[in-house]
Short mmCIF file of C-alpha atoms in Angstrom, two decimals:
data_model
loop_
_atom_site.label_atom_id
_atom_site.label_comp_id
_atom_site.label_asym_id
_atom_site.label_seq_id
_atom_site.Cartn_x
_atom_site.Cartn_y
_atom_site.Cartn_z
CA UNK A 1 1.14 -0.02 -21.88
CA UNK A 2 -1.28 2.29 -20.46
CA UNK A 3 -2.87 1.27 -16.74
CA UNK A 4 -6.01 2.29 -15.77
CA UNK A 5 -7.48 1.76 -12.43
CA UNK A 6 -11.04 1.18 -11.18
CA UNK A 7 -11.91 1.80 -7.71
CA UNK A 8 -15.33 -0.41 -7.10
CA UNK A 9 -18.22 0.76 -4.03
CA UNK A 10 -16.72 3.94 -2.55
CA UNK A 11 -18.63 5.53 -0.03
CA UNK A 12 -19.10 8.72 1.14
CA UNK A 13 -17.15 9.13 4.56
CA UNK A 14 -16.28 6.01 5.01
CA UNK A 15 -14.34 5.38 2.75
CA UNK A 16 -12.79 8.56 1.99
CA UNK A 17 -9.13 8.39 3.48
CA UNK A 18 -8.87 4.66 1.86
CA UNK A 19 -10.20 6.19 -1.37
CA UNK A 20 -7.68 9.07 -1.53
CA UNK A 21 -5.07 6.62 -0.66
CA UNK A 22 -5.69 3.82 -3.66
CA UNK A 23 -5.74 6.93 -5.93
CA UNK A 24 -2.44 8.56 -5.14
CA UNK A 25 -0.72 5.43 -5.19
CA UNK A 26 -2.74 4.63 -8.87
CA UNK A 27 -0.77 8.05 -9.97
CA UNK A 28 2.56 7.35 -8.13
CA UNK A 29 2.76 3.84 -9.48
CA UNK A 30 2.13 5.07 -13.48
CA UNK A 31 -1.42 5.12 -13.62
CA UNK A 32 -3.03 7.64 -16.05
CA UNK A 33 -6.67 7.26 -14.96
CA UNK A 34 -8.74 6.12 -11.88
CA UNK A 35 -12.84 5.48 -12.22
CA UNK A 36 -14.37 5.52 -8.95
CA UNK A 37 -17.73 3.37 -8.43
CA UNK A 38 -19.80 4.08 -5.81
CA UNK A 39 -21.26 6.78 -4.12
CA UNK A 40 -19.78 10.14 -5.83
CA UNK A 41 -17.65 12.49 -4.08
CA UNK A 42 -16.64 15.55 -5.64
CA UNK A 43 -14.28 16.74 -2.74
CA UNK A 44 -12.84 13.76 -2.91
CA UNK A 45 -11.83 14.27 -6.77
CA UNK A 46 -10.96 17.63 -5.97
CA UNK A 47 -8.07 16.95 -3.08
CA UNK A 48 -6.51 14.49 -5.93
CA UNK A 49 -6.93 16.47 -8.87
CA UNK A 50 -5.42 19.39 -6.74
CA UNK A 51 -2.21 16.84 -5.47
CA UNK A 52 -1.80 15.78 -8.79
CA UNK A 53 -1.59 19.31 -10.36
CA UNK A 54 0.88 20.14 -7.39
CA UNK A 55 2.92 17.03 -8.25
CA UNK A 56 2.53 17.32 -12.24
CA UNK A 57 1.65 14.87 -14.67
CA UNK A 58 -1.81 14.58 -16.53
CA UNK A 59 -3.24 12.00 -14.17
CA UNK A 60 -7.06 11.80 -14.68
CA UNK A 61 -10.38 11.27 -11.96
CA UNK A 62 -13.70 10.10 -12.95
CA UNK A 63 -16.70 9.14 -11.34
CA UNK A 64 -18.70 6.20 -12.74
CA UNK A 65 -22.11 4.85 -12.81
CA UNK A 66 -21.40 1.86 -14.46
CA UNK A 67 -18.39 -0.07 -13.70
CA UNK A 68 -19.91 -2.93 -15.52
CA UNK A 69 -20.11 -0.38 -18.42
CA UNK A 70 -16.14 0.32 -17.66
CA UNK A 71 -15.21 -3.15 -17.79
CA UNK A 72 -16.83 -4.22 -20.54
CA UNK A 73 -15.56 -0.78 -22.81
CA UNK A 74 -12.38 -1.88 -21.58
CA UNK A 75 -12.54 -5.12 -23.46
CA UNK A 76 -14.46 -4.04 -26.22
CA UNK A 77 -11.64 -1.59 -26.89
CA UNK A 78 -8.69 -4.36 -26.64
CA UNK A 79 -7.75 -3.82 -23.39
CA UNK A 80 -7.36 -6.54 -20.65
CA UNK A 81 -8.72 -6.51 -16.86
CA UNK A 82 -6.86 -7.69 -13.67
CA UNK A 83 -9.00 -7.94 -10.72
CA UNK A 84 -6.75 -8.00 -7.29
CA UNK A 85 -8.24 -10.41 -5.03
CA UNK A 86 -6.79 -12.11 -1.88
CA UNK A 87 -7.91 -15.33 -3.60
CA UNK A 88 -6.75 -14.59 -6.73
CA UNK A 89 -3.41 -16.05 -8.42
CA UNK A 90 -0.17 -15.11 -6.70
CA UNK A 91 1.24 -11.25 -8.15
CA UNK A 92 4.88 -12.22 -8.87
CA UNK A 93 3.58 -15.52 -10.88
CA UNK A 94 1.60 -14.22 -12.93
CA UNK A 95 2.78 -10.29 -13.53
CA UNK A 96 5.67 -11.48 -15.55
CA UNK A 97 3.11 -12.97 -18.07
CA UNK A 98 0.95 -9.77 -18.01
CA UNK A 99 3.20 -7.37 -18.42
CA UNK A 100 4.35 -9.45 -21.72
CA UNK A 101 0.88 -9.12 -23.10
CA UNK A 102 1.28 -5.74 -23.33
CA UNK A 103 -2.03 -5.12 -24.04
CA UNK A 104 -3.81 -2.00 -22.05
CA UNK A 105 -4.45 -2.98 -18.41
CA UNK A 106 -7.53 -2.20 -16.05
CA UNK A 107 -6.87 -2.79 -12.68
CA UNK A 108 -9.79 -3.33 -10.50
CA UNK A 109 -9.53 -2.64 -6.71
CA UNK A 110 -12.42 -4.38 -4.69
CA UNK A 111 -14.83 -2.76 -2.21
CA UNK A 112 -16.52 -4.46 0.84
CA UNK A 113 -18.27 -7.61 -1.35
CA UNK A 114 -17.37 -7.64 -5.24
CA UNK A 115 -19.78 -9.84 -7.22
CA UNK A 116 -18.81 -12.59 -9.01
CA UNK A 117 -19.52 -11.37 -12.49
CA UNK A 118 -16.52 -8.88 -11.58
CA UNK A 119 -14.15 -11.93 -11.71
CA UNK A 120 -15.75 -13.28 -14.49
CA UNK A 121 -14.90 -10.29 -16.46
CA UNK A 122 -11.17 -10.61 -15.18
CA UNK A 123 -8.53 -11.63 -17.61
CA UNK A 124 -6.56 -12.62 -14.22
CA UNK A 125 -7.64 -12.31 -10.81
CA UNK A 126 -4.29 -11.60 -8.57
CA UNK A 127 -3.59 -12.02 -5.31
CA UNK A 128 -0.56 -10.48 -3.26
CA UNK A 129 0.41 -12.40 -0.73
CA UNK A 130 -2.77 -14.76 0.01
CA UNK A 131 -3.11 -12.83 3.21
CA UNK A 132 -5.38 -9.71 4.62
CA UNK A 133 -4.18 -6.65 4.45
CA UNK A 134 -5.35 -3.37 2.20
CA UNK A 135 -6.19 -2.60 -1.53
CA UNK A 136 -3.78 0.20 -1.34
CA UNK A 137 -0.72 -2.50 -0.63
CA UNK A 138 -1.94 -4.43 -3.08
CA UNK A 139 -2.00 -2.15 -6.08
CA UNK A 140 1.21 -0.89 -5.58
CA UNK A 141 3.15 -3.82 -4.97
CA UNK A 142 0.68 -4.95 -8.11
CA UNK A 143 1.80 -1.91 -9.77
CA UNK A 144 5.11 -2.14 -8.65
CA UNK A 145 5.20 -5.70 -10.13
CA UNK A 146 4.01 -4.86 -13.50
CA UNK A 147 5.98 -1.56 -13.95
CA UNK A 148 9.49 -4.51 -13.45
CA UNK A 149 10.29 -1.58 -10.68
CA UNK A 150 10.08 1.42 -13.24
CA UNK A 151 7.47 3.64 -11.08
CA UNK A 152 10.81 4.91 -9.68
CA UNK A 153 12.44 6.34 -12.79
CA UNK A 154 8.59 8.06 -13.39
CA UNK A 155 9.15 11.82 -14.48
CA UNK A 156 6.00 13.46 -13.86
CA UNK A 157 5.36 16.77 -16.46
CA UNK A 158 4.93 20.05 -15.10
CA UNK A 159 5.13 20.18 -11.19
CA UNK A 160 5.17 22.94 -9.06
CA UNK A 161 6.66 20.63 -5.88
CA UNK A 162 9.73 18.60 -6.67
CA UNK A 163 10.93 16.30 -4.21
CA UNK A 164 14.42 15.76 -4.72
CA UNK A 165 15.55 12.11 -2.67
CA UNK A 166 17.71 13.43 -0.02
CA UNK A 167 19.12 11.24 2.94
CA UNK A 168 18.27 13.41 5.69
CA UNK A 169 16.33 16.18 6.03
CA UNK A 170 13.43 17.99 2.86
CA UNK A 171 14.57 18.78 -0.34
CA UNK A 172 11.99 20.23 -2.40
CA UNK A 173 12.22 22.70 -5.91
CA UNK A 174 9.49 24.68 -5.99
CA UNK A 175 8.55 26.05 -9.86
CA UNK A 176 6.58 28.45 -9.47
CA UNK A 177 6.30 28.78 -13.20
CA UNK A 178 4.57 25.95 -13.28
CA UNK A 179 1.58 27.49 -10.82
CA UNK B 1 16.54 -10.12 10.07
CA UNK B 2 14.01 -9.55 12.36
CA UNK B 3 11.26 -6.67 11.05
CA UNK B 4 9.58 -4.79 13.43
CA UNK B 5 6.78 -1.35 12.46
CA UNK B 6 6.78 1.25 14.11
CA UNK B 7 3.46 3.35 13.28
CA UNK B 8 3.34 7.12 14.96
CA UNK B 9 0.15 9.37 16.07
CA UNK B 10 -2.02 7.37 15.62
CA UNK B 11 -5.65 8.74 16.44
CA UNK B 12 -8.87 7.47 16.99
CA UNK B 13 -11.72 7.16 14.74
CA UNK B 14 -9.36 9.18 11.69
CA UNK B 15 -6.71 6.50 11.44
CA UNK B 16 -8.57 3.57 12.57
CA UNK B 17 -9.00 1.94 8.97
CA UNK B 18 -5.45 3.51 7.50
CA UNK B 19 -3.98 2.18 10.93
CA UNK B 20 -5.22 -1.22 10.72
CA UNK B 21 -3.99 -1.35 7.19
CA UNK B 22 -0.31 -0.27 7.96
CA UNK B 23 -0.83 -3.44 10.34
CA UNK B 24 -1.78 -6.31 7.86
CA UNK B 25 0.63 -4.71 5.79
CA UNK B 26 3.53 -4.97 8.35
CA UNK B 27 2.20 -8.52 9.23
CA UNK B 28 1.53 -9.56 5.55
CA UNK B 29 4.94 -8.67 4.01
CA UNK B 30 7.15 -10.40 6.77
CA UNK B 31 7.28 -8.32 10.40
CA UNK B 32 6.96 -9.73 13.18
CA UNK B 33 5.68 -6.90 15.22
CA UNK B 34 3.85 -3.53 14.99
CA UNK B 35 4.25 -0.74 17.89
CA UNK B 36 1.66 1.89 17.57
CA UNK B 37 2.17 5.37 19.26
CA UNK B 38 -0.67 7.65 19.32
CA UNK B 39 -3.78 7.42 21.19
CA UNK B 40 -4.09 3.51 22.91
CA UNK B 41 -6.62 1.87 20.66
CA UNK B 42 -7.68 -1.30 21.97
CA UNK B 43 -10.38 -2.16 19.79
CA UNK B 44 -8.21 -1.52 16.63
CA UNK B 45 -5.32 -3.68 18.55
CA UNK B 46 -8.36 -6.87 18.74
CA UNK B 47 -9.17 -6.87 15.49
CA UNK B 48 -5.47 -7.27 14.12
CA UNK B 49 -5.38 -9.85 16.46
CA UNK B 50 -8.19 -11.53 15.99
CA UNK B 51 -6.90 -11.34 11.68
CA UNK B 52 -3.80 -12.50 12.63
CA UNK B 53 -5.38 -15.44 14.84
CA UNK B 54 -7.74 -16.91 11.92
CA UNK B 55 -4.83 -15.95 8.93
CA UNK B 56 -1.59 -18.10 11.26
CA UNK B 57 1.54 -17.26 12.48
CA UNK B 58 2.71 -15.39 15.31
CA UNK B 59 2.44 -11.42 14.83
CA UNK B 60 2.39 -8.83 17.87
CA UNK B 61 0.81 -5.50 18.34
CA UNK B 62 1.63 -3.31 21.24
CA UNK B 63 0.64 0.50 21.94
CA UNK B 64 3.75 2.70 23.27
CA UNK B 65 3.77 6.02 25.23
CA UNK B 66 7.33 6.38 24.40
CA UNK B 67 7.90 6.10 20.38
CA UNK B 68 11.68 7.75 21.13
CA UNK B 69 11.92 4.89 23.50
CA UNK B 70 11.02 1.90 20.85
CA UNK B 71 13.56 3.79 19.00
CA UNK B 72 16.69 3.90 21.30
CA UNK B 73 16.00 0.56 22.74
CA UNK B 74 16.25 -0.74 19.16
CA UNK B 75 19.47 0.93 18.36
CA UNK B 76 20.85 -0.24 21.95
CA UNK B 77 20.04 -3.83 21.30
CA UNK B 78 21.55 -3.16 17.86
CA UNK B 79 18.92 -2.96 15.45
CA UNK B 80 18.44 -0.24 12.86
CA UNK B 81 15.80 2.39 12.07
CA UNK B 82 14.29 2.93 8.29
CA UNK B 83 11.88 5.75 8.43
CA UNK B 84 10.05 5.46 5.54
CA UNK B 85 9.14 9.67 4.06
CA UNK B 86 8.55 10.64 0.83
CA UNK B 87 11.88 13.31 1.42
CA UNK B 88 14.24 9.91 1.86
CA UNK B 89 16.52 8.51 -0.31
CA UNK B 90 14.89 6.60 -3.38
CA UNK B 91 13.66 2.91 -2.15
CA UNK B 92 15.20 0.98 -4.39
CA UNK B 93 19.04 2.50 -4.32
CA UNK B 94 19.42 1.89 -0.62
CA UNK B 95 16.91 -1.33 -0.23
CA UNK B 96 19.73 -3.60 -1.00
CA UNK B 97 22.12 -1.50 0.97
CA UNK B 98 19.83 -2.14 4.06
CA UNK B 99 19.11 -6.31 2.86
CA UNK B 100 23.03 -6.66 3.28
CA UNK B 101 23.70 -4.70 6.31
CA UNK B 102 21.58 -7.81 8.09
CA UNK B 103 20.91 -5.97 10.90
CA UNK B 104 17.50 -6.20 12.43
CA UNK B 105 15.19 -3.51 11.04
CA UNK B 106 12.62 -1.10 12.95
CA UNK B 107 10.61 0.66 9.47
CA UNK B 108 9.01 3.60 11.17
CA UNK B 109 5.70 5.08 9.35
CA UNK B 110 4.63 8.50 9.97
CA UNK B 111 1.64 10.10 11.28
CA UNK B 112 0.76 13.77 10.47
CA UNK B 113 3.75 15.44 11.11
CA UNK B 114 6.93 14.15 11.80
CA UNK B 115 9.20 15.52 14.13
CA UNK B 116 12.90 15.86 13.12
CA UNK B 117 14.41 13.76 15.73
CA UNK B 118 13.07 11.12 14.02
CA UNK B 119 14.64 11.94 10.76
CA UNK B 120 17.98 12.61 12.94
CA UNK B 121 17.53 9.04 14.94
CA UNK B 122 16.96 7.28 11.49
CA UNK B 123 19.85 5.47 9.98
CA UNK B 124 18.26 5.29 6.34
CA UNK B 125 15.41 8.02 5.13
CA UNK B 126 13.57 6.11 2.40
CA UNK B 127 11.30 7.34 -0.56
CA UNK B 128 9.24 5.34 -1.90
CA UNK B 129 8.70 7.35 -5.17
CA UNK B 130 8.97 10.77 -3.76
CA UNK B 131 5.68 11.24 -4.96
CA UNK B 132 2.31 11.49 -2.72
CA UNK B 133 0.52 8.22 -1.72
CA UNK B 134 0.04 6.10 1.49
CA UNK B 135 2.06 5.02 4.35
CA UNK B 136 0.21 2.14 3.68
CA UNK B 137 1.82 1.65 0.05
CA UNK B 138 4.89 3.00 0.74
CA UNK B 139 5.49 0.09 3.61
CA UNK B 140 4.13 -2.37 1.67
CA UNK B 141 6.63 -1.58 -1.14
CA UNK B 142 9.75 -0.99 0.74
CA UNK B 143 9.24 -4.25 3.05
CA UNK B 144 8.33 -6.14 -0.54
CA UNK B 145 12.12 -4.59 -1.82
CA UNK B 146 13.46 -5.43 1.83
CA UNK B 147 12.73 -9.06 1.67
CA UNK B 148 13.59 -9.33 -2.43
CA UNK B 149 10.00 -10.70 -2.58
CA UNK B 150 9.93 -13.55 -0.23
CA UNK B 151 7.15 -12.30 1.21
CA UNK B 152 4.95 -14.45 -1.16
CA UNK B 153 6.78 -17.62 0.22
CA UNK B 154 6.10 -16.60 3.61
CA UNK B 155 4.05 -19.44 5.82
CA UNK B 156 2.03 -18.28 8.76
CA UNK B 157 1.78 -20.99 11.27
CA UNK B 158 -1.40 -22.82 12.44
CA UNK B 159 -4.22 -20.61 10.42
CA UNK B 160 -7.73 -21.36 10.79
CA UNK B 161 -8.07 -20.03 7.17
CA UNK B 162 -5.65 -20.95 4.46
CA UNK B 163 -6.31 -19.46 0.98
CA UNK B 164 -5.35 -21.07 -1.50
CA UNK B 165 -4.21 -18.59 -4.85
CA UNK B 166 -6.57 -19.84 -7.59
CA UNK B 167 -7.76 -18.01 -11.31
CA UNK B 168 -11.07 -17.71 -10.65
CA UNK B 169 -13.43 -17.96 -7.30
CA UNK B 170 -12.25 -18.50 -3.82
CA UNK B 171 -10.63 -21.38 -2.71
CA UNK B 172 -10.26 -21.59 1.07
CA UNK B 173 -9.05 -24.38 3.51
CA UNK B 174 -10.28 -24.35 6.66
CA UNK B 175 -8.45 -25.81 9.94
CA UNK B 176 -11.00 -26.22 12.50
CA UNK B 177 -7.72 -27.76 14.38
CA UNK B 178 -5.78 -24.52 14.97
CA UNK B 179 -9.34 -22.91 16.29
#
């Protein structure tokens, strides 16, 4: 299954910690690709195409005119959408039932206001938890749900920083072949 | 087991929106109470409140000079200390470890830099991936493996709004009694 992720209404400044955030996680959590709608920001894309060649793996940044255009390329090409929404179905109800599709999943992450034709499109909309808190919780514990806990066993190609778990203290390979 | 958040270094202006994020989180997936250290943010502080007023239940938020202080006072009154660091042992080999040991549990997030007392004063060092992300996803996935998902069965007492998880649209209930 491959996950994409599409980051709706970015804006410059604003947004940019929040922005950085829902795209590391995207990578962390198995994603191959995140589109970012919205206002473009190329230094943005840089810091996570620069993390993600630190970190290895092919993980991939785009910027998007059209999200409407991503969505419905998406479909066309047999993939399904999940929207995450606070009022959306509950995560762990329906994730079972999504990741047993197995089709292709887009996962959209909202902005400020996220028309309606947006969960329209949505094969589910999916909420985690009900309650307020932050697109970047949500798509991982999303992500989380639909990998069944895998994100952990991830092996990410090529890195020149490996963090190796440790109880106390850093613990980090550095391969500098790999610069 | 009582979950309490402890968020460090916080600033102001830089970490208002990732700040108030780690606090829905902490709120949203089960604690009962967030300290932040930092810089005393009041206005961030209201607007949790004022979330966790319309959304129910009974969630604090408190500033601290002292984050070594929130720390020893835990593990006097008993309680133990997760700090949550991409360096820490992998989440989900020592989450169950911690659900059994019952004790009450202070998760601390980090700010910028961490100093290593706080790696010495933890009693678990947890990794949520040991790649790159958020302290925002990384809490929101270790409290989600800390409370085996109940977190979606969670009830917040007296909201004002109640959503209700639905496929498509927004379904809210609104209790103009618990205004």
């Amino acid at each position: 299954m491959n996950v994409n992720v599409l980051r709706l209404d970015h804006r410059l400044k604003r947004d940019t910690r929040i922005t950085t955030h829902v795209c590391l996680t995207a990578r962390a959590f198995g994603a191959s690709k995140i589109y970012l709608a919205g206002e473009e920001d190329n230094k943005l894309m840089d810091n996570v195409r620069d993390t993600s060649k630190r970190f290895g793996g092919n993980f991939e940044i785009e910027h998007t005119d059209s999200y409407m255009g991503v969505i419905n390329n998406w479909k066309k090409e047999g993939g399904k959408v999940v929207h995450l929404t606070m009022y959306g179905s509950q995560a762990h109800e329906v994730a079972p039932e999504i990741r047993e599709d197995g089709s292709d999943i887009l996962i959209i992450v909202g902005g400020s206001k996220v028309p309606g034709k947006v969960y329209k499109a949505a094969d589910w909309n999916v909420s985690v938890t009900t309650q307020p808190h932050s697109e970047v919780s949500s798509l991982a514990v999303f992500q989380h749900l639909l990998m069944d806990g895998k994100e952990f066993d991830l092996e990410f190609e090529n890195p020149v920083l490996e963090v190796i778990p440790t109880a106390h203290g850093k613990n980090v390979n550095i391969h500098d072949e790999n610069r």
